[in-house]
Structures are given as structure tokens and as C-alpha cells.
Amino acid sequence: MSDQAGGYAEYRFTAEFYDHLIPYSTRGDIAFFVEMAQASGGAVLEVGCGTGRVLIPTARAGVEIVGLDLSPFMLAICRENLAPEPPEVQARVRVVEGDMRAFDLEREFALITLPFRPFQHLTTVEDQMACLRTIHRHLAPGGRLVLDLFNPSIIYLAAPQRLEEYEDIPQFTMPDGRRVARFARITARDYFNQIQDVDLIYTVTHPDGRQERLVHSFPMRYLFRFEAEHLLARCGFAVEALYGDYDKSPYGSKYPGELIFVAAKT
Ligand SMILES: C[S@@+](CC[C@H](N)C(=O)[O-])C[C@H]1O[C@@H](n2cnc3c(N)ncnc32)[C@H](O)[C@@H]1O
């Protein structure tokens, strides 16, 4: 297992802003994951559950769910978000700090999901396989995995504009009055290992006028469709469905779209 669980997994600055970031809070994937969870007929594990954006609506829908994440900062926000939920919702949730490449929850699940691309934080095939094999061990016979990736756009991967800092989301104000602007930039592209180094830059203006610049830097690996299919097959999964979006439109119906696998444990 490579030791790359540093900055990207920490989400130190991103954690407190995460639920205020418009493209995250308005992502159209929640109904998809909640329906998959309900259809599974059993308990669900969300790997890389973050602040509970998908986890909490799943528990509200009556499904027992365990959330695993490596970032204590994301999990702290998740626990805060859970606290005001009714006791019966809270009772359906367990949140665990752990690394998706090596965890042991000593139980099996009907469904394991990785919403919003946590898997792409893994930058080597060794780590990807360690994660998929760990997931495989935690699936009940006939259990399913939903692997949610972005479909790499050849155009974006090469676009020179992304190398310059650009404002990628609307500005917002935190409940304590801090005004936050966010910028993004690709700082390096490794075409051989399919890795982009990303900087997410938060410019924070405090109510007293003081300014801060917080930078969350992490590598992100992209996977192409057939590469992911081979990887899943190597780790004991059979692909049952491949979607290009959370409305279940087929892969390839739009470009780039998403790369969402539903795979069964074989
Ligand atoms: C983009 S967030 C997605 C959070 C959540 N699933 C959602 O849909 O909003 C990716 C999450 O993966 C977590 N993560 C990154 N590397 C991880 C690892 N090795 N093991 C477990 N979680 C990890 C991060 O801490 C972060 O919370």
C-alpha cells in the first residue's frame, strides 16, 4: 500500500466549507444512491462518506448505513450534521474512521458505494486493487458495488486554461459571516500515470476584513472505461450496469458524462 493518504484524505480546509459549495450541495446524485440503497434490501456501506451528504438522506429513507472515511475533519462535520436528526435516523448510522484500502468492519453489506469519486484519490493500481478487494470481502454473497467515477474528458485533460487559477464555484458566506471565494487549478499533469495534481484554493474574508488563503492540494487519478472494467474483473466483480449519469442514462449518451458502475460480487 503506498503511503499517499496525506493531504488529499485530510480535507482539512475543505471539510467545513464542503456543504456550502454549490456544485457539491446541489449534485443530482442523492436520489440515485438512496434508491440503490433501498433496492439492496440490506445494510449499506458508504466508503468515503465525507460529511454525510449521501449517508444522511439514505438513513432518513429507512436504510441502515455505515460510513467510512479517512478524514477526521470530514467525519467531525458528518457527526455535526447527524446530531439534529431524529433518534431513529441516528440509530441507523454508524460512522467509522478508516482507510478504504485496508479496513475490517467484521461484517458484510448488501451494497457498498463510493459516491462522488473517493476512489479517484487512489493513485496506484496496487491501492485500487487493495480497496476493491477489501470491499469484496465486505460484500454479502450477491452484494453489489457502485463505483462512481468521472468519465475523463480528453478535452479537459489537455485544456491549457485549467493550468491557470480560475474561480470554479459561486462565492458564499459562512454562518459566522466569513465570505469565501474558491478557485481551482491543475498544478501538474502526469499523462503516463493518469494523475492530475489539483489545488483547491479558498480565499476567506473574515468579518473584520482579515484575509486568508487556504490551499487544499491533492492528486487525482482518472480511469478510462475499459481499464475500470478490467480492474473490477480482476478483483472479483461482474459489471451489471454502466451509467453516464445519475438518472441512469446509458454510458456514452453524453460526453463526457459520468462513469458509474454497478457491479456484483462474483
Ligand atoms: C469528494 S469526497 C466525497 C464525500 C461523499 N461521499 C459525498 O458524496 O459527498 C471524497 C471523500 O473521500 C475521502 N477519502 C479520501 N481518501 C480516502 C481513503 N484512503 N480512505 C477513506 N476515505 C478517503 C475523503 O476524506 C473525502 O471525504
Tab-separated table of N, CA and C in Angstrom, residues 52-150:
chain	number	residue	atom	x	y	z
A	52	GLY	N	-21.483	13.289	5.088
A	52	GLY	CA	-22.798	12.644	5.211
A	52	GLY	C	-23.808	13.123	4.186
A	53	ARG	N	-23.333	13.786	3.154
A	53	ARG	CA	-24.215	14.344	2.115
A	53	ARG	C	-25.163	13.286	1.555
A	54	VAL	N	-24.667	12.062	1.339
A	54	VAL	CA	-25.486	10.957	0.822
A	54	VAL	C	-25.918	10.043	1.980
A	55	LEU	N	-25.029	9.897	2.941
A	55	LEU	CA	-25.271	8.990	4.077
A	55	LEU	C	-26.546	9.351	4.844
A	56	ILE	N	-26.725	10.632	5.136
A	56	ILE	CA	-27.861	11.046	5.978
A	56	ILE	C	-29.194	10.871	5.238
A	57	PRO	N	-29.315	11.319	3.980
A	57	PRO	CA	-30.573	11.043	3.261
A	57	PRO	C	-30.869	9.544	3.136
A	58	THR	N	-29.828	8.726	3.073
A	58	THR	CA	-30.027	7.271	2.980
A	58	THR	C	-30.626	6.750	4.287
A	59	ALA	N	-30.081	7.217	5.404
A	59	ALA	CA	-30.620	6.796	6.710
A	59	ALA	C	-32.041	7.317	6.898
A	60	ARG	N	-32.287	8.538	6.418
A	60	ARG	CA	-33.658	9.091	6.521
A	60	ARG	C	-34.641	8.227	5.752
A	61	ALA	N	-34.166	7.597	4.679
A	61	ALA	CA	-35.041	6.764	3.843
A	61	ALA	C	-35.251	5.375	4.441
A	62	GLY	N	-34.720	5.153	5.635
A	62	GLY	CA	-35.018	3.911	6.340
A	62	GLY	C	-33.962	2.825	6.189
A	63	VAL	N	-32.805	3.164	5.636
A	63	VAL	CA	-31.771	2.153	5.387
A	63	VAL	C	-30.677	2.250	6.456
A	64	GLU	N	-30.227	1.092	6.920
A	64	GLU	CA	-29.090	1.061	7.853
A	64	GLU	C	-27.810	1.302	7.055
A	65	ILE	N	-26.992	2.237	7.501
A	65	ILE	CA	-25.799	2.574	6.717
A	65	ILE	C	-24.606	2.855	7.621
A	66	VAL	N	-23.444	2.329	7.193
A	66	VAL	CA	-22.169	2.621	7.856
A	66	VAL	C	-21.392	3.534	6.913
A	67	GLY	N	-20.812	4.585	7.460
A	67	GLY	CA	-19.980	5.489	6.670
A	67	GLY	C	-18.542	5.366	7.105
A	68	LEU	N	-17.638	5.183	6.137
A	68	LEU	CA	-16.212	5.068	6.448
A	68	LEU	C	-15.478	6.206	5.742
A	69	ASP	N	-14.601	6.868	6.463
A	69	ASP	CA	-13.811	7.934	5.837
A	69	ASP	C	-12.495	8.066	6.579
A	70	LEU	N	-11.478	8.501	5.846
A	70	LEU	CA	-10.148	8.645	6.441
A	70	LEU	C	-9.959	10.005	7.102
A	71	SER	N	-10.793	10.958	6.727
A	71	SER	CA	-10.571	12.327	7.199
A	71	SER	C	-11.320	12.603	8.500
A	72	PRO	N	-10.586	12.845	9.591
A	72	PRO	CA	-11.282	13.183	10.844
A	72	PRO	C	-12.038	14.494	10.715
A	73	PHE	N	-11.595	15.354	9.805
A	73	PHE	CA	-12.253	16.663	9.631
A	73	PHE	C	-13.611	16.489	8.956
A	74	MET	N	-13.658	15.645	7.941
A	74	MET	CA	-14.939	15.377	7.269
A	74	MET	C	-15.878	14.643	8.230
A	75	LEU	N	-15.342	13.701	8.985
A	75	LEU	CA	-16.198	12.936	9.902
A	75	LEU	C	-16.742	13.816	11.027
A	76	ALA	N	-15.952	14.795	11.452
A	76	ALA	CA	-16.440	15.702	12.505
A	76	ALA	C	-17.660	16.465	11.993
A	77	ILE	N	-17.610	16.919	10.745
A	77	ILE	CA	-18.764	17.635	10.169
A	77	ILE	C	-19.931	16.659	10.010
A	78	CYS	N	-19.631	15.440	9.613
A	78	CYS	CA	-20.680	14.431	9.450
A	78	CYS	C	-21.411	14.231	10.784
A	79	ARG	N	-20.658	14.133	11.855
A	79	ARG	CA	-21.287	13.935	13.175
A	79	ARG	C	-22.120	15.146	13.561
A	80	GLU	N	-21.605	16.345	13.242
A	80	GLU	CA	-22.401	17.575	13.499
A	80	GLU	C	-23.702	17.547	12.701
A	81	ASN	N	-23.616	17.115	11.450
A	81	ASN	CA	-24.812	17.079	10.597
A	81	ASN	C	-25.825	16.042	11.081
A	82	LEU	N	-25.298	14.992	11.705
A	82	LEU	CA	-26.181	13.922	12.191
A	82	LEU	C	-26.902	14.310	13.480
A	83	ALA	N	-26.246	15.145	14.274
A	83	ALA	CA	-26.750	15.431	15.632
A	83	ALA	C	-28.203	15.904	15.654
A	84	PRO	N	-28.645	16.793	14.727
A	84	PRO	CA	-30.051	17.238	14.800
A	84	PRO	C	-31.060	16.259	14.215
A	85	GLU	N	-30.589	15.136	13.676
A	85	GLU	CA	-31.521	14.167	13.075
A	85	GLU	C	-32.315	13.447	14.169
A	86	PRO	N	-33.539	12.993	13.845
A	86	PRO	CA	-34.326	12.257	14.848
A	86	PRO	C	-33.590	10.992	15.304
A	87	PRO	N	-33.862	10.552	16.539
A	87	PRO	CA	-33.129	9.395	17.083
A	87	PRO	C	-33.196	8.163	16.187
A	88	GLU	N	-34.358	7.936	15.516
A	88	GLU	CA	-34.455	6.716	14.696
A	88	GLU	C	-33.534	6.796	13.478
A	89	VAL	N	-33.277	8.008	12.972
A	89	VAL	CA	-32.339	8.172	11.850
A	89	VAL	C	-30.916	7.941	12.369
A	90	GLN	N	-30.600	8.580	13.481
A	90	GLN	CA	-29.258	8.420	14.061
A	90	GLN	C	-28.967	6.950	14.358
A	91	ALA	N	-29.997	6.229	14.785
A	91	ALA	CA	-29.803	4.825	15.165
A	91	ALA	C	-29.442	3.962	13.949
A	92	ARG	N	-29.743	4.428	12.764
A	92	ARG	CA	-29.430	3.631	11.559
A	92	ARG	C	-28.017	3.872	11.048
A	93	VAL	N	-27.301	4.830	11.674
A	93	VAL	CA	-25.996	5.248	11.146
A	93	VAL	C	-24.860	4.875	12.095
A	94	ARG	N	-23.774	4.410	11.489
A	94	ARG	CA	-22.516	4.272	12.229
A	94	ARG	C	-21.440	4.910	11.372
A	95	VAL	N	-20.573	5.676	11.999
A	95	VAL	CA	-19.530	6.366	11.251
A	95	VAL	C	-18.177	5.896	11.782
A	96	VAL	N	-17.295	5.514	10.860
A	96	VAL	CA	-16.021	4.901	11.249
A	96	VAL	C	-14.875	5.606	10.530
A	97	GLU	N	-13.809	5.885	11.275
A	97	GLU	CA	-12.620	6.436	10.624
A	97	GLU	C	-11.778	5.282	10.107
A	98	GLY	N	-11.464	5.277	8.844
A	98	GLY	CA	-10.664	4.184	8.289
A	98	GLY	C	-10.251	4.478	6.871
A	99	ASP	N	-9.290	3.681	6.418
A	99	ASP	CA	-8.713	3.854	5.084
A	99	ASP	C	-9.379	2.856	4.138
A	100	MET	N	-9.866	3.329	3.026
A	100	MET	CA	-10.591	2.441	2.103
A	100	MET	C	-9.718	1.327	1.536
A	101	ARG	N	-8.405	1.461	1.671
A	101	ARG	CA	-7.515	0.432	1.146
A	101	ARG	C	-7.355	-0.738	2.104
A	102	ALA	N	-7.663	-0.521	3.374
A	102	ALA	CA	-7.470	-1.584	4.373
A	102	ALA	C	-8.342	-1.303	5.577
A	103	PHE	N	-9.505	-1.906	5.619
A	103	PHE	CA	-10.352	-1.777	6.809
A	103	PHE	C	-10.991	-3.132	7.073
A	104	ASP	N	-11.423	-3.326	8.312
A	104	ASP	CA	-12.099	-4.573	8.648
A	104	ASP	C	-13.250	-4.257	9.599
A	105	LEU	N	-14.447	-4.274	9.076
A	105	LEU	CA	-15.619	-3.936	9.894
A	105	LEU	C	-16.273	-5.187	10.479
A	106	GLU	N	-15.704	-6.350	10.166
A	106	GLU	CA	-16.166	-7.637	10.705
A	106	GLU	C	-17.638	-7.888	10.431
A	107	ARG	N	-18.089	-7.464	9.252
A	107	ARG	CA	-19.459	-7.775	8.844
A	107	ARG	C	-19.582	-7.591	7.338
A	108	GLU	N	-20.733	-8.007	6.812
A	108	GLU	CA	-20.959	-7.912	5.365
A	108	GLU	C	-22.118	-6.963	5.078
A	109	PHE	N	-22.123	-6.453	3.854
A	109	PHE	CA	-23.145	-5.493	3.444
A	109	PHE	C	-23.789	-5.965	2.139
A	110	ALA	N	-25.043	-5.502	1.934
A	110	ALA	CA	-25.738	-5.826	0.686
A	110	ALA	C	-25.255	-4.920	-0.440
A	111	LEU	N	-24.806	-3.720	-0.048
A	111	LEU	CA	-24.384	-2.726	-1.051
A	111	LEU	C	-23.236	-1.905	-0.488
A	112	ILE	N	-22.240	-1.660	-1.324
A	112	ILE	CA	-21.150	-0.755	-0.945
A	112	ILE	C	-21.030	0.305	-2.037
A	113	THR	N	-21.008	1.555	-1.625
A	113	THR	CA	-20.977	2.654	-2.599
A	113	THR	C	-19.786	3.571	-2.330
A	114	LEU	N	-19.356	4.253	-3.390
A	114	LEU	CA	-18.310	5.284	-3.244
A	114	LEU	C	-18.773	6.533	-3.990
A	115	PRO	N	-19.767	7.242	-3.432
A	115	PRO	CA	-20.306	8.395	-4.161
A	115	PRO	C	-19.318	9.562	-4.276
A	116	PHE	N	-19.358	10.207	-5.387
A	116	PHE	CA	-18.571	11.413	-5.677
A	116	PHE	C	-17.067	11.141	-5.637
A	117	ARG	N	-16.699	9.997	-6.215
A	117	ARG	CA	-15.317	9.758	-6.645
A	117	ARG	C	-14.212	9.600	-5.604
A	118	PRO	N	-14.497	9.130	-4.403
A	118	PRO	CA	-13.385	8.914	-3.465
A	118	PRO	C	-12.316	7.980	-4.036
A	119	PHE	N	-12.742	7.026	-4.868
A	119	PHE	CA	-11.810	6.037	-5.426
A	119	PHE	C	-10.709	6.716	-6.244
A	120	GLN	N	-11.002	7.879	-6.781
A	120	GLN	CA	-10.004	8.548	-7.627
A	120	GLN	C	-8.901	9.227	-6.816
A	121	HIS	N	-9.036	9.174	-5.480
A	121	HIS	CA	-7.935	9.609	-4.630
A	121	HIS	C	-6.840	8.547	-4.575
A	122	LEU	N	-7.134	7.354	-5.038
A	122	LEU	CA	-6.119	6.290	-5.046
A	122	LEU	C	-5.315	6.423	-6.335
A	123	THR	N	-3.993	6.493	-6.181
A	123	THR	CA	-3.179	6.870	-7.347
A	123	THR	C	-2.345	5.729	-7.922
A	124	THR	N	-2.465	4.534	-7.345
A	124	THR	CA	-1.736	3.403	-7.920
A	124	THR	C	-2.695	2.224	-8.106
A	125	VAL	N	-2.336	1.338	-9.034
A	125	VAL	CA	-3.150	0.133	-9.253
A	125	VAL	C	-3.138	-0.721	-7.984
A	126	GLU	N	-1.995	-0.750	-7.314
A	126	GLU	CA	-1.890	-1.519	-6.053
A	126	GLU	C	-2.939	-1.041	-5.042
A	127	ASP	N	-3.041	0.261	-4.881
A	127	ASP	CA	-4.023	0.813	-3.934
A	127	ASP	C	-5.449	0.555	-4.408
A	128	GLN	N	-5.672	0.696	-5.705
A	128	GLN	CA	-7.024	0.461	-6.240
A	128	GLN	C	-7.451	-0.983	-5.986
A	129	MET	N	-6.527	-1.905	-6.212
A	129	MET	CA	-6.864	-3.318	-6.011
A	129	MET	C	-7.039	-3.630	-4.528
A	130	ALA	N	-6.221	-3.018	-3.694
A	130	ALA	CA	-6.367	-3.240	-2.243
A	130	ALA	C	-7.766	-2.787	-1.809
A	131	CYS	N	-8.190	-1.662	-2.338
A	131	CYS	CA	-9.516	-1.128	-1.976
A	131	CYS	C	-10.616	-2.065	-2.488
A	132	LEU	N	-10.553	-2.446	-3.750
A	132	LEU	CA	-11.629	-3.284	-4.311
A	132	LEU	C	-11.674	-4.651	-3.637
A	133	ARG	N	-10.522	-5.178	-3.278
A	133	ARG	CA	-10.519	-6.492	-2.603
A	133	ARG	C	-11.053	-6.373	-1.177
A	134	THR	N	-10.758	-5.254	-0.529
A	134	THR	CA	-11.303	-5.032	0.815
A	134	THR	C	-12.827	-4.912	0.736
A	135	ILE	N	-13.291	-4.186	-0.265
A	135	ILE	CA	-14.740	-4.045	-0.465
A	135	ILE	C	-15.362	-5.416	-0.742
A	136	HIS	N	-14.716	-6.184	-1.602
A	136	HIS	CA	-15.224	-7.516	-1.975
A	136	HIS	C	-15.446	-8.379	-0.733
A	137	ARG	N	-14.486	-8.329	0.183
A	137	ARG	CA	-14.575	-9.124	1.427
A	137	ARG	C	-15.753	-8.686	2.290
A	138	HIS	N	-16.147	-7.414	2.155
A	138	HIS	CA	-17.241	-6.886	2.985
A	138	HIS	C	-18.614	-7.013	2.329
A	139	LEU	N	-18.666	-7.606	1.143
A	139	LEU	CA	-19.964	-7.774	0.488
A	139	LEU	C	-20.530	-9.149	0.789
A	140	ALA	N	-21.830	-9.169	1.054
A	140	ALA	CA	-22.528	-10.446	1.230
A	140	ALA	C	-22.616	-11.129	-0.133
A	141	PRO	N	-22.833	-12.448	-0.161
A	141	PRO	CA	-22.993	-13.124	-1.458
A	141	PRO	C	-24.092	-12.417	-2.262
A	142	GLY	N	-23.813	-12.125	-3.526
A	142	GLY	CA	-24.783	-11.424	-4.379
A	142	GLY	C	-24.824	-9.917	-4.151
A	143	GLY	N	-23.976	-9.436	-3.235
A	143	GLY	CA	-23.949	-7.999	-2.936
A	143	GLY	C	-23.386	-7.199	-4.107
A	144	ARG	N	-23.670	-5.892	-4.071
A	144	ARG	CA	-23.273	-5.035	-5.200
A	144	ARG	C	-22.401	-3.867	-4.752
A	145	LEU	N	-21.616	-3.429	-5.721
A	145	LEU	CA	-20.761	-2.252	-5.546
A	145	LEU	C	-21.221	-1.185	-6.526
A	146	VAL	N	-21.300	0.071	-6.068
A	146	VAL	CA	-21.493	1.183	-7.021
A	146	VAL	C	-20.221	2.020	-6.990
A	147	LEU	N	-19.519	1.991	-8.108
A	147	LEU	CA	-18.257	2.723	-8.236
A	147	LEU	C	-18.522	3.954	-9.095
A	148	ASP	N	-18.403	5.112	-8.460
A	148	ASP	CA	-18.791	6.378	-9.090
A	148	ASP	C	-17.520	7.147	-9.463
A	149	LEU	N	-17.271	7.258	-10.759
A	149	LEU	CA	-16.064	7.936	-11.256
A	149	LEU	C	-16.483	9.027	-12.229
A	150	PHE	N	-15.590	9.981	-12.509
A	150	PHE	CA	-15.899	10.868	-13.630
A	150	PHE	C	-15.345	10.255	-14.903
